[in-house]
XYZ file of N, CA and C in Angstrom:
762
model
N -121.894 42.769 21.539
C -122.156 44.786 20.681
C -121.758 45.951 21.620
N -122.062 46.364 21.127
C -121.075 47.871 21.615
C -121.685 48.901 22.517
N -122.889 48.211 22.396
C -123.621 49.233 23.387
C -124.286 48.036 25.061
N -123.617 47.171 24.410
C -123.639 46.811 26.139
C -121.861 47.240 26.536
N -121.695 47.726 26.125
C -119.785 48.644 26.706
C -120.425 49.723 27.497
N -121.304 50.061 26.655
C -122.240 51.918 26.888
C -122.743 52.182 28.523
N -123.334 50.325 28.689
C -124.130 50.381 29.574
C -123.559 49.683 31.083
N -122.776 48.919 30.410
C -121.230 48.490 32.007
C -120.732 49.458 32.384
N -120.146 51.030 31.628
C -119.353 51.283 32.036
C -120.349 52.550 32.653
N -121.629 53.605 31.859
C -121.743 54.301 32.236
C -122.703 53.636 34.326
N -123.281 52.601 33.865
C -124.077 51.700 35.629
C -123.034 51.599 36.165
N -121.756 50.779 35.892
C -120.766 51.069 36.807
C -119.835 52.504 37.598
N -120.103 53.675 36.712
C -119.418 55.322 36.908
C -120.984 55.850 38.215
N -122.241 54.654 37.994
C -123.334 55.407 38.897
C -123.186 54.566 40.716
N -122.969 53.707 39.636
C -123.711 52.399 40.998
C -122.229 52.996 41.755
N -121.674 52.745 41.378
C -119.572 53.973 42.581
C -120.412 54.394 43.648
N -120.417 55.951 42.651
C -121.094 56.711 43.896
C -121.867 56.642 44.485
N -122.708 55.573 44.303
C -124.278 55.457 45.700
C -124.960 56.232 45.111
N -125.338 57.034 43.693
C -126.063 58.305 43.234
C -127.287 57.358 43.062
N -127.650 56.197 42.854
C -129.283 55.996 43.350
C -129.294 54.967 43.411
N -130.768 53.579 43.670
C -131.879 53.458 44.120
C -131.521 52.124 43.287
N -131.889 52.604 41.778
C -131.926 51.620 40.405
C -131.901 51.930 38.864
N -130.790 51.041 38.713
C -131.209 51.723 37.485
C -131.618 50.452 35.995
N -132.402 50.674 34.911
C -133.052 49.671 33.973
C -132.515 50.006 32.674
N -132.559 49.152 32.184
C -133.136 49.358 30.611
C -134.705 48.889 30.279
N -134.383 50.279 28.817
C -135.463 49.858 28.168
C -135.315 50.132 26.805
N -136.476 50.469 25.554
C -135.675 50.340 24.378
C -136.519 49.271 23.813
N -135.297 49.082 22.682
C -134.934 48.470 22.257
C -134.204 46.918 22.831
N -132.994 47.694 23.502
C -132.347 46.241 23.953
C -133.410 45.601 25.010
N -133.905 46.891 25.392
C -135.123 45.495 26.985
C -135.950 44.425 26.475
N -135.978 44.814 25.006
C -137.867 43.914 23.924
C -136.582 42.778 23.608
N -135.501 43.285 23.146
C -135.011 42.516 23.107
C -135.087 42.333 20.846
N -134.697 43.864 20.479
C -135.577 44.238 19.542
C -134.507 45.043 18.792
N -132.485 45.036 19.692
C -132.390 46.112 19.187
C -131.071 45.329 17.951
N -130.025 46.018 17.627
C -129.490 45.600 16.742
C -128.583 46.047 16.582
N -127.374 46.501 15.858
C -125.826 47.633 15.639
C -126.321 48.830 15.775
N -127.488 49.706 15.184
C -128.239 50.950 15.180
C -129.022 51.697 16.239
N -128.862 50.367 17.572
C -130.254 50.654 18.319
C -129.312 51.931 19.448
N -130.481 52.488 19.764
C -129.895 53.597 20.903
C -129.602 52.725 22.275
N -129.017 53.244 23.668
C -129.200 52.784 24.291
C -129.824 53.280 25.073
N -130.994 53.640 25.751
C -132.400 53.661 26.765
C -132.192 53.466 27.861
N -130.867 54.425 28.725
C -131.158 53.871 30.088
C -132.093 55.170 31.527
N -132.861 54.027 32.200
C -133.179 55.336 33.500
C -132.331 55.165 34.367
N -132.587 55.872 34.684
C -132.179 56.321 36.721
C -132.675 55.956 37.379
N -133.726 55.558 38.829
C -133.913 55.776 39.596
C -133.240 55.953 40.686
N -133.431 57.781 40.795
C -132.702 58.483 42.166
C -133.837 58.719 42.645
N -133.187 58.595 44.765
C -134.076 59.188 45.447
C -134.046 60.546 45.502
N -135.476 60.533 46.044
C -135.716 62.420 45.507
C -134.661 63.154 45.986
N -134.193 62.850 47.466
C -132.478 63.900 48.150
C -131.642 64.202 47.787
N -131.460 63.387 46.940
C -130.053 63.577 45.483
C -130.998 63.212 44.284
N -132.004 64.443 43.499
C -132.702 64.199 43.035
C -131.684 64.937 42.112
N -131.749 65.967 42.167
C -131.183 67.618 41.893
C -129.393 67.063 41.371
N -128.486 66.579 42.515
C -127.136 66.452 42.165
C -127.595 65.767 40.876
N -127.928 64.462 41.018
C -127.661 63.635 39.663
C -128.083 65.315 38.399
N -129.306 65.104 38.225
C -129.358 65.781 37.298
C -128.082 66.704 37.108
N -127.134 67.015 38.086
C -126.168 67.841 37.479
C -125.571 67.079 37.485
N -124.675 65.368 37.254
C -124.038 65.270 37.044
C -124.266 63.993 35.987
N -125.125 64.797 35.484
C -125.511 63.332 34.037
C -124.394 63.088 33.645
N -123.863 64.857 32.428
C -122.541 64.691 31.671
C -121.857 63.805 31.857
N -121.849 64.076 33.281
C -120.225 63.335 34.099
C -120.753 61.571 34.090
N -121.357 61.326 34.099
C -121.607 59.816 33.871
C -122.263 59.861 32.166
N -121.870 60.476 31.619
C -122.710 59.439 30.540
C -120.943 59.882 29.990
N -120.201 59.984 30.387
C -118.730 60.638 29.891
C -117.728 59.002 30.258
N -118.783 58.836 31.105
C -117.467 57.223 31.128
C -117.498 56.347 30.917
N -117.972 56.434 29.779
C -117.933 55.197 28.274
C -117.318 56.292 27.756
N -116.666 57.496 27.247
C -116.284 58.184 26.063
C -116.667 58.766 26.496
N -115.757 60.370 25.329
C -116.051 61.723 25.640
C -116.934 62.091 24.360
N -118.329 62.156 24.361
C -119.320 63.641 24.032
C -119.357 64.358 22.785
N -119.884 63.943 22.110
C -119.734 64.849 20.375
C -120.900 65.743 20.473
N -122.047 65.063 20.642
C -122.700 66.138 20.958
C -123.967 65.638 22.700
N -124.632 66.722 23.169
C -125.354 66.233 24.120
C -126.551 67.649 24.027
N -127.477 67.525 24.990
C -128.855 67.931 24.739
C -129.358 67.890 26.332
N -129.656 69.076 26.649
C -130.674 68.371 27.836
C -132.141 68.458 27.795
N -133.239 67.510 27.965
C -134.051 67.662 27.635
C -135.571 66.688 28.593
N -136.793 66.680 27.977
C -137.238 65.985 28.664
C -138.853 65.321 28.211
N -138.734 63.635 28.062
C -139.244 63.278 28.034
C -139.866 62.536 28.146
N -141.414 62.739 29.144
C -141.676 62.070 30.648
C -140.345 62.178 31.899
N -139.754 62.702 31.221
C -139.261 62.308 33.012
C -137.505 63.263 32.389
N -136.666 64.031 32.867
C -135.318 64.952 32.714
C -133.995 63.481 31.147
N -133.349 64.573 30.374
C -133.133 63.612 29.641
C -132.186 63.988 28.667
N -130.944 63.385 29.333
C -129.391 63.300 28.802
C -129.981 63.136 27.747
N -129.409 63.278 26.512
C -128.708 62.739 24.601
C -127.896 63.003 25.269
N -127.240 61.980 24.515
C -126.249 61.533 23.818
C -125.777 61.060 22.577
N -124.373 61.940 22.254
C -124.247 61.189 20.633
C -122.605 61.453 21.102
N -122.915 59.720 21.395
C -120.802 59.953 21.339
C -119.878 59.667 20.002
N -118.013 59.884 20.091
C -117.953 60.402 19.154
C -117.605 59.058 18.259
N -118.154 57.513 18.474
C -117.871 56.652 18.107
C -119.535 56.722 17.068
N -120.375 57.484 17.320
C -121.653 57.927 16.587
C -122.574 57.018 17.054
N -122.708 56.553 18.521
C -123.892 55.395 19.453
C -124.441 56.356 20.359
N -125.588 56.224 20.397
C -125.862 57.656 21.183
C -126.918 56.614 22.104
N -127.212 57.836 22.921
C -127.019 57.485 24.732
C -128.427 57.954 25.313
N -130.055 57.801 25.519
C -130.756 58.461 26.120
C -130.509 58.437 27.548
N -130.312 59.028 28.574
C -130.418 58.728 29.832
C -131.112 59.184 30.472
N -131.462 58.671 31.350
C -133.618 59.512 31.496
C -133.287 59.385 33.219
N -133.785 60.714 34.212
C -133.553 59.968 35.213
C -135.373 60.498 35.961
N -135.462 59.500 35.992
C -136.492 59.638 37.720
C -136.231 58.900 39.011
N -137.815 60.429 40.333
C -136.987 60.303 41.072
C -138.452 59.275 42.266
N -138.632 58.465 43.188
C -140.228 57.862 43.928
C -140.497 58.759 43.897
N -141.215 59.637 43.721
C -141.889 60.108 43.472
C -142.692 60.480 42.114
N -142.000 59.613 41.028
C -142.614 60.899 40.211
C -141.779 59.264 38.404
N -141.488 58.037 39.579
C -141.830 56.691 38.750
C -142.879 56.280 37.944
N -142.762 55.893 36.196
C -143.831 55.484 35.785
C -143.889 54.285 34.885
N -143.512 52.388 34.858
C -142.739 51.868 33.860
C -143.921 51.626 32.999
N -142.776 51.650 31.770
C -144.529 51.847 30.409
C -142.976 50.951 29.686
N -144.475 49.674 29.016
C -142.564 49.707 28.162
C -142.236 48.602 29.164
N -140.978 47.225 28.129
C -140.433 46.833 28.743
C -139.264 46.897 28.968
N -139.284 46.537 30.584
C -136.939 46.637 31.206
C -136.873 45.694 31.001
N -135.582 45.935 31.988
C -134.409 44.912 32.092
C -133.547 45.774 32.817
N -133.827 44.961 33.789
C -133.361 44.948 35.448
C -131.119 45.358 34.715
N -130.722 46.205 35.177
C -129.406 45.664 35.451
C -129.260 46.685 37.037
N -128.965 47.175 38.303
C -129.217 47.654 38.973
C -129.768 47.911 39.674
N -130.882 46.814 41.010
C -132.210 47.314 41.668
C -132.053 46.112 43.528
N -130.997 47.157 43.933
C -130.338 45.829 45.184
C -131.919 45.681 46.043
N -132.243 46.850 46.151
C -133.702 47.132 46.970
C -135.018 46.364 46.366
N -134.829 45.580 45.567
C -135.630 45.227 44.802
C -137.271 46.121 44.923
N -136.381 47.582 44.959
C -137.242 48.376 44.058
C -138.424 48.537 42.957
N -137.839 48.021 41.402
C -138.560 48.206 40.712
C -139.964 46.602 40.992
N -139.411 46.068 41.905
C -140.308 44.374 42.198
C -141.977 44.349 42.099
N -141.934 46.060 42.708
C -143.235 46.907 42.882
C -144.191 47.560 41.795
N -143.354 47.696 41.143
C -144.146 48.757 39.885
C -144.487 47.222 38.353
N -145.894 48.056 37.907
C -146.047 47.373 36.925
C -145.692 48.528 35.748
N -145.385 47.238 34.051
C -145.961 47.607 32.987
C -146.975 48.273 33.039
N -146.827 49.799 32.223
C -147.996 50.570 31.611
C -148.138 49.604 30.598
N -149.572 49.925 29.951
C -149.708 48.361 28.631
C -148.741 49.953 27.557
N -148.988 49.320 27.108
C -148.738 50.442 25.108
C -149.864 49.807 23.828
N -150.612 49.203 24.601
C -152.576 49.115 23.444
C -152.597 50.484 24.714
N -153.576 50.739 23.200
C -154.654 51.620 23.232
C -155.919 50.867 24.157
N -157.022 52.192 24.233
C -157.772 51.990 25.113
C -158.053 52.005 24.229
N -161.070 51.872 24.391
C -162.128 51.679 23.544
C -162.097 53.277 22.742
N -161.328 53.919 24.470
C -161.498 55.627 24.351
C -160.467 56.054 23.760
N -159.467 55.676 24.333
C -158.415 56.164 23.102
C -158.444 55.945 21.326
N -158.760 54.556 21.154
C -158.815 54.085 19.996
C -160.259 54.637 18.887
N -160.759 54.982 19.999
C -162.328 56.659 20.118
C -162.129 57.639 19.242
N -160.729 58.002 20.211
C -159.748 59.428 19.404
C -159.130 59.599 18.328
N -157.605 58.305 18.874
C -157.157 58.294 17.210
C -158.294 58.916 16.586
N -159.358 57.299 16.574
C -159.516 57.500 14.730
C -160.049 58.515 14.034
N -160.974 59.613 15.719
C -161.663 61.044 15.129
C -160.276 61.869 14.619
N -158.884 61.789 15.037
C -158.402 63.065 15.012
C -157.859 62.551 13.569
N -157.521 61.533 12.792
C -157.458 60.947 11.313
C -158.933 61.431 10.776
N -159.484 60.593 11.228
C -161.257 61.394 9.964
C -160.708 63.729 9.942
N -160.088 64.092 11.549
C -161.049 65.640 11.154
C -159.310 65.731 10.116
N -158.346 65.239 10.421
C -156.563 65.393 9.806
C -157.504 65.393 8.282
N -157.828 63.607 7.518
C -157.900 63.526 7.006
C -159.401 64.785 5.649
N -160.035 65.635 6.472
C -161.074 66.772 6.297
C -160.513 67.340 5.824
N -159.442 68.183 6.820
C -157.968 69.277 6.412
C -157.734 68.415 5.113
N -157.140 67.572 5.017
C -156.671 67.402 4.127
C -157.430 67.544 2.584
N -159.321 67.162 2.620
C -159.520 67.027 1.817
C -159.481 68.645 0.773
N -159.502 69.532 2.742
C -159.764 70.428 1.861
C -158.271 70.659 1.082
N -156.688 70.840 1.841
C -155.974 71.095 1.064
C -156.203 71.071 -0.676
N -157.017 69.537 -0.801
C -156.373 69.819 -1.614
C -157.743 69.745 -2.944
N -158.647 70.433 -1.661
C -159.074 71.057 -3.313
C -159.203 72.665 -3.359
N -158.809 73.452 -2.975
C -157.997 74.469 -3.036
C -156.843 74.066 -3.612
N -155.921 73.291 -4.480
C -154.925 72.968 -4.933
C -154.021 72.968 -4.197
N -153.555 73.374 -2.682
C -152.086 74.125 -1.909
C -152.230 72.329 -1.771
N -150.982 71.428 -2.805
C -150.922 70.873 -3.327
C -149.171 70.144 -1.369
N -148.759 71.241 -1.539
C -146.871 71.033 -0.086
C -147.594 70.017 1.051
N -148.665 71.204 1.374
C -150.041 71.018 2.594
C -150.162 69.960 2.590
N -150.628 69.656 1.802
C -151.975 68.727 1.605
C -150.989 67.233 1.696
N -149.864 67.298 0.801
C -149.065 65.884 1.240
C -147.992 66.667 2.482
N -148.353 67.283 3.451
C -147.375 66.835 4.719
C -148.585 66.853 4.884
N -149.819 67.530 5.866
C -150.799 66.085 6.193
C -150.968 64.587 5.771
N -150.557 64.369 4.583
C -150.825 62.673 4.194
C -149.743 62.103 5.342
N -148.992 62.623 5.090
C -147.755 62.159 6.122
C -147.945 61.805 7.540
N -148.384 63.131 8.476
C -149.763 63.311 9.149
C -151.030 62.326 8.988
N -151.355 62.684 8.595
C -152.159 60.755 8.144
C -151.416 59.198 8.800
N -150.789 59.967 7.934
C -149.604 58.257 8.102
C -149.436 57.950 9.564
N -149.124 57.894 10.235
C -148.783 58.419 10.806
C -149.853 57.588 12.159
N -150.443 58.403 12.636
C -152.529 58.419 12.740
C -152.472 56.625 12.631
N -152.828 56.897 11.283
C -152.803 55.438 10.862
C -152.626 54.687 10.994
N -150.749 54.385 10.999
C -149.674 53.179 11.294
C -150.499 53.129 12.886
N -150.461 53.475 14.875
C -151.441 53.470 14.829
C -152.483 52.646 15.054
N -152.860 53.096 14.306
C -154.994 52.048 14.351
C -154.341 51.335 13.470
N -153.726 51.326 12.542
C -153.359 50.027 11.864
C -153.487 48.578 12.584
N -152.260 49.478 13.449
C -151.451 48.023 13.976
C -151.998 47.154 14.726
N -153.241 47.595 15.916
C -154.340 47.803 15.850
C -154.152 46.063 16.346
N -154.671 45.932 14.452
C -155.160 44.441 14.367
C -153.768 43.264 13.970
N -152.826 43.899 14.496
C -151.864 42.844 14.412
C -150.706 42.690 15.175
N -150.799 44.202 16.543
C -149.675 44.091 17.077
C -151.020 45.173 18.355
N -151.460 44.779 19.345
C -152.636 45.011 19.593
C -151.151 45.630 20.704
N -150.819 45.148 21.323
C -150.099 44.826 22.718
C -148.880 46.735 23.057
N -148.634 46.859 21.221
C -147.295 47.287 21.012
C -148.045 48.791 20.044
N -149.523 49.408 20.012
C -149.598 49.466 19.144
C -149.100 51.315 19.398
N -149.152 51.825 20.749
C -148.956 52.927 20.797
C -147.218 53.217 20.593
N -146.876 52.101 19.409
C -144.999 53.511 18.722
C -145.759 53.461 18.005
N -146.851 52.850 17.540
C -147.011 53.189 15.984
C -146.479 52.400 15.101
N -145.449 53.877 13.682
C -144.221 53.173 12.546
C -143.457 52.203 13.935
N -142.757 52.902 14.931
C -141.530 52.046 15.683
C -141.080 50.702 15.355
N -140.269 49.565 14.701
C -140.143 49.207 13.960
C -142.118 47.876 14.243
N -142.576 48.307 13.558
C -143.272 48.179 12.335
C -143.402 47.412 11.448
N -143.028 46.964 10.404
C -142.595 45.730 10.137
C -141.802 44.742 10.717
N -141.369 44.326 11.371
C -140.904 43.352 12.317
C -141.813 42.794 13.061
N -143.016 43.394 13.050
C -144.012 42.865 13.466
C -145.578 42.724 13.061
N -145.451 43.103 11.308
C -147.102 42.487 10.321
C -146.276 41.936 9.843
N -147.324 40.578 9.901
C -147.545 39.913 8.564
C -147.263 39.699 7.734
N -147.379 38.912 6.660
C -146.910 39.499 4.758
C -147.972 40.837 4.436
N -149.091 40.269 5.006
C -150.314 40.886 4.120
C -150.169 42.066 4.801
N -149.898 42.458 6.881
C -149.858 44.096 6.312
C -148.284 44.660 5.925
N -147.309 43.875 6.233
C -146.063 44.535 5.625
C -146.648 44.783 3.940
N -147.119 44.206 3.615
C -146.860 44.633 1.797
C -148.606 46.215 2.005
N -149.249 45.556 2.657
C -150.035 47.182 2.827
C -150.146 48.878 2.966
N -148.942 48.225 4.232
C -148.072 49.703 4.219
C -147.480 49.931 3.406
N -146.310 48.824 2.791
C -145.039 49.242 1.827
C -146.016 49.743 1.023
N -147.092 49.736 0.473
C -147.253 49.779 -0.431
C -147.939 50.812 -0.390
N -148.482 52.073 0.911
C -149.004 53.647 1.133
C -147.689 53.994 0.841
N -146.189 53.724 1.926
C -145.670 54.748 1.721
C -144.594 54.671 0.743
N -144.754 54.193 -0.555
C -144.146 54.219 -1.993
C -145.127 55.799 -2.589
N -146.453 55.340 -1.759
C -146.793 56.432 -2.602
C -146.793 57.848 -1.652
N -146.669 58.229 -1.194
C -146.750 59.107 -0.342
C -145.526 60.507 -0.702
N -145.166 60.208 -2.116
C -144.884 61.274 -2.264
C -145.672 62.742 -3.371
N -145.358 63.396 -3.469
C -145.938 64.741 -4.316
C -146.898 63.812 -5.528
N -146.696 63.386 -6.183
C -147.240 62.296 -7.499
C -148.433 61.524 -6.486
N -148.738 61.024 -6.201
C -149.219 60.004 -5.352
C -149.844 60.208 -3.429
N -149.639 60.613 -3.384
C -149.940 61.068 -2.078
C -151.256 60.561 -1.684
N -152.611 61.253 -2.666
C -153.595 61.802 -3.222
C -154.137 59.897 -2.959
N -154.154 58.920 -3.838
C -153.467 57.799 -3.830
C -153.211 56.528 -2.368
N -152.515 57.301 -1.671
C -151.814 56.871 -0.317
C -153.033 56.814 0.687
N -153.388 58.412 0.246
C -154.019 57.978 1.414
C -155.545 57.735 1.764
N -156.224 57.237 0.112
C -157.095 56.779 -0.376
C -157.440 55.650 0.162
N -156.033 54.574 0.553
C -155.169 53.100 0.822
C -155.278 53.034 1.572
N -155.409 54.343 3.107
C -154.455 54.262 4.773
C -156.749 53.695 4.755
N -157.897 54.634 3.494
C -158.930 54.416 4.484
C -160.109 52.877 3.744
N -158.874 52.362 2.810
C -159.454 50.963 3.053
C -158.809 49.968 3.736
N -158.069 50.015 4.150
C -157.048 49.480 4.883
C -157.715 49.411 6.594
N -158.157 51.130 6.651
C -159.123 50.653 7.938
C -160.124 50.302 8.015
N -160.740 50.298 7.033
C -162.485 50.042 6.372
C -161.872 47.776 7.169
N -161.026 47.700 7.009
C -160.873 46.425 6.646
C -160.494 45.959 8.059
N -159.921 46.560 8.882
C -159.569 46.643 10.177
C -160.575 47.564 11.223
N -161.727 47.715 10.792
C -162.739 48.483 11.839
C -164.131 47.276 11.734
N -163.797 46.387 10.718
C -164.703 45.463 10.444
C -164.428 44.027 11.612
N -163.291 43.856 11.546
C -163.166 43.069 12.554
C -162.534 43.501 13.667
N -163.162 44.260 14.762
C -162.845 44.303 15.667
C -164.029 44.131 16.246
N -163.166 44.301 17.908
C -164.560 43.958 18.978
C -165.346 44.660 19.811
N -166.091 44.696 19.971
C -167.598 45.482 20.745
C -167.028 46.587 21.518
N -166.947 45.912 22.147
C -166.173 47.462 22.898
C -165.691 48.192 22.444
N -164.791 47.831 20.863
C -163.898 49.527 21.075
C -164.758 49.820 19.491
N -165.495 48.659 18.895
C -166.985 49.489 17.856
C -167.638 50.029 18.208
N -168.183 49.648 19.870
C -169.254 50.777 20.130
C -169.186 52.209 20.420
N -167.711 52.755 20.224
C -166.749 53.758 20.363
C -166.893 55.073 19.569
N -166.558 53.717 18.923
C -166.628 54.456 17.324
C -167.190 55.555 16.942
N -167.100 56.518 15.839
C -168.159 58.070 15.673
C -167.894 57.369 14.062
N -168.801 56.326 13.521
C -168.631 55.720 12.210
C -169.004 57.157 11.712
N -170.162 57.961 11.727
C -170.569 58.514 10.684
C -169.241 59.823 10.697
N -168.997 60.116 11.142
C -167.433 61.058 11.230
C -167.020 60.904 9.912
N -166.080 59.062 10.134
C -165.337 58.622 9.934
C -165.682 58.956 7.858
N -166.788 57.764 8.714
C -167.531 57.857 7.003
C -167.649 59.010 6.430
N -167.846 59.994 7.274
C -167.463 61.597 6.069
C -166.586 62.489 5.166
N -165.866 61.607 6.503
C -164.085 61.996 6.532
C -163.362 61.510 4.799
N -164.356 59.430 4.487
C -163.600 59.009 4.020
C -164.595 59.089 2.647
N -165.891 59.344 2.617
C -166.901 59.831 1.533
C -165.296 60.767 0.523
N -165.668 62.433 0.865
C -164.962 63.270 0.874
C -163.912 62.543 0.189
N -163.063 61.861 0.859
C -161.476 61.919 0.145
C -162.404 60.892 -1.391
N -162.760 59.863 -1.596
C -162.750 59.304 -1.978
C -163.600 59.894 -3.097
N -164.054 61.309 -2.865
C -164.747 61.853 -4.658
C -164.280 63.687 -4.893
N -163.511 63.328 -4.632
C -162.173 63.216 -5.201
C -160.836 63.006 -6.611
C-alpha cells in the first residue's frame, strides 16, 4: 500500500539524521483496520533537548516522501503537522518528548533501538463508570436543549442538536459491543458492531434530516434504554436515571 511508502521515506529521513529516539505508527494502520483511504498517523518520540529543533524541521521530514500540497501546524495531544500530499494521501506527524509522552490506543513500532516504548502502558479507550455517567448526563442535557428548540420551532438549531446527540449516543452505544474502543465514537463504528447494532445505528442515521430528526432522537433513547438495562452494576449505580428519564419523557412528549 502507498501508505507504507510514506512511512518508509519519512522514517528513513528522520532516522538518517539521528533526530529521534523512537518512531511508531498509531491509528488505523496500527490497529490493522486500514484500507487505501486511511491516513498515516506517525508519532516520533524525541529527546527533550532536541524537541524544538525537530519541530522546526517537521515539514522537511514530511517532504522526504513527496511534495506537500497542503500543511497545517496544530496541536492534538501533541504538536501535530498535518500534511496532504499531491497524490491525495494524508500524513499526521505527531511529536512527543520523553516528558509528555502518553501511549493511547494500539501502536506499531517502526524504530525503537533503545526499547523505550516497552516501558509504556497503553491507555485504554474504554470509558470508566464515572465517564459513562458524565457522558449520559451530557446526552440528557443536550436532549433537554433539543426539546426547548423543538418547542420553539427552532428547527435548524434542533437539527444541529440532533447531530450532537448522535455523536454522544455513538460513544455510549458502542459500550455495548466494543467497550474497549468506545472513545472512538463513530470512527469505524460499523466495522465493529453486530448485525442488530449496525441496523439500529443505520436507521437512526437515515432519519437525521430536517424532516425526521425527532424520530432519530426518539430512537436513540429507545436504543439507550436497551443498553442501560444490560450494563454491569458498577456502572449502573453511577448513573443519574432521574435526569435521563426526565429528558426522555420530554422528548417522547413532543
